[in-house]
Amino acid sequence: MISGQLDAVIPMLCVTLAGLVVLLAEAFRGRDERMPIGGLAIIGLLGAGAATMLLWDSGAEDSFGVVSADKFGLFVNLILVVVGLLTVIFSSQTIERDKLPAGEYYAVMLFAIVGMMLMGQATDLLVIFLALETMSIAVYILTGMRRDQQQSTEAAFKYFLLGAFASSFFLYGIAFLYGVTGTTNIDAMSTKIAAQAMSANPMILLGVGLLIVGFAFKIAAVPFHMWSPDAYEGAPTVVTGFMSTGVKAAAVAAFVRVFLKGLDPLILDWAPVLWWIAAATMIVGTVVGVAQTSVKRMLAYSSIAHGGYILAGLIAGNEAGKAAILFYLAAYALTNMGAFGVIALLGTRERANDDLRDYAGLWHSHPGLATLMTFFLLSLGGFPPTAGFVAKWYVFSAVIGATETGSIDTAAATGGYTLAIIGLLSSVVSVFFYLRIVVMMYMTDRDARPVPPPVPAIAMAGLIISLIGVLYLGVLPTRLIDFAQASISTIF
Amino acid sequence: MPLGHYLVLSGLLFAIGTAGVFLRRNLITLLLSVEIMLNAVNLAFVAFGRAHGHVDGQIITFFVMTVAAAEAAVGLALVIGLFRHRESLNPEAFTSLKW
């Protein structure tokens, strides 16, 4: 039956269809005719969300066995739908202000989301690669959307060049794994590796190493993070929010699936490498972040550090760690979309207004935005009662739990404890630069800078929704945690 | 020919491409270097596919070529965009963002 074979891809089909309709609408739009193109994107995303909920208990798989609608992928889908909806809501102001081509912007954004969803649901390395490229190519275009600005084009090219470079490493890794195991399917690969005890085979270790490079690049882990501050700074601010949450969520989802499922038999070989990457990512992201004066760059480094916390969950590798990753992605998506939403609203056509000093006295000109931003920054810093606190607490307790049960004494005798301590220290340091913005907003007088533009109601509604999400996950996290635990129980 | 020969060639091509990305000082050549890397991978896929005796490796190559074409289209478009701003193809001319 046709529908049975296609069930697993319905969420992606909804978004693709919306993207195509958006392109057509733009093509048939008369000059100066106004069209609710963002509305079309929202309908497509809501459709994908509904399809995801309907598929929840189905466990459907497509007829080739390369895309699976398991709960893990669907959970990531839901995060991506939320990210997409918030991006569309915040984008309308940017598009109008910067005179971006609305049809192309929304279409490319929707195609990027298709790639992200496919990354979360794919169970075959080749399909993960295709999804990664679908997502990345679309995001390169979004980054360079402001063609009149040299910064934007330059950021897009840097991102593109290093992205394509990392993709070929990723693909080379797939080639070696295929060469050794004779398959690109993650399940089959895992069985084969476990059956033949391949950890001594240099070719498979090379393949795993190359895959780590590819994934580390996409989640901006040190030492493959160099592109991210530039790309984040040069891209239109809304796109930065989209990149830092959506791309990260999708890449982490594929990372978790490939490493904790396909390459799980080799965990003793890759866990120590990832331990160093995670530790370096947390430290560098925080320490360099402190030195930044551009808020966008600062949040880029904060995003690097958050990637490190997520990696810590991956290293824990136990039930709690996997569920913690999903929870972290959801909490981080809401918080960071909110923070970048606020920054986007403060920008003007000429400049992004993202210097730290531009936030001086924001409390006096925009008390609402200043309050919202404060909550988002507190959540990024990990203060209770926000989502960021619960997410961090949950990740680190998973790491400590895994150390106590002895499942990660691989890096060093007390590898897990050290990692948790590094994580806690770096999040304490990171509080400094989040609070610096807060201090600027409340306690510094506004100098003679122009007052930022008024805030459209719909964007404000989007921000308030993110805030409610952040506080809800901070005060009553149990429901989402149970949900996350149910999601991982089916595939691992 | 044994599998090893193909893998060595593929490794060499990949190394040449990698070196090109780091060493060359022309935006177009940078793109070409990335293409060389992807083609090195293609060679590895074909060789492995043949060693295993199934066609998967060769089929994967078609997917990779499609992706490479899409990537090249976006890359060249970005190069044109950059050229319009500065009339230069030298990466050193583009420093509005700190590296």
Short mmCIF file of N, CA and C in Angstrom, two decimals, chain B residues 11 26 50 64 83 93-94:
data_model
loop_
_atom_site.label_atom_id
_atom_site.label_comp_id
_atom_site.label_asym_id
_atom_site.label_seq_id
_atom_site.Cartn_x
_atom_site.Cartn_y
_atom_site.Cartn_z
N GLY B 11 43.23 8.64 -1.31
CA GLY B 11 43.81 9.38 -0.19
C GLY B 11 44.67 10.53 -0.69
N ASN B 26 42.87 31.95 -4.18
CA ASN B 26 41.91 32.39 -5.18
C ASN B 26 40.58 31.69 -4.88
N ARG B 50 33.11 -2.16 -5.55
CA ARG B 50 33.61 -3.25 -6.38
C ARG B 50 34.22 -4.35 -5.50
N VAL B 64 26.32 11.69 -4.67
CA VAL B 64 27.36 12.64 -4.30
C VAL B 64 27.58 13.66 -5.41
N PHE B 83 32.54 39.13 -5.58
CA PHE B 83 33.28 39.87 -6.60
C PHE B 83 32.63 41.23 -6.84
N ALA B 93 41.12 39.97 0.53
CA ALA B 93 40.43 41.24 0.35
C ALA B 93 39.16 41.30 1.18
N PHE B 94 38.75 40.16 1.72
CA PHE B 94 37.46 40.13 2.41
C PHE B 94 37.68 39.99 3.91
#
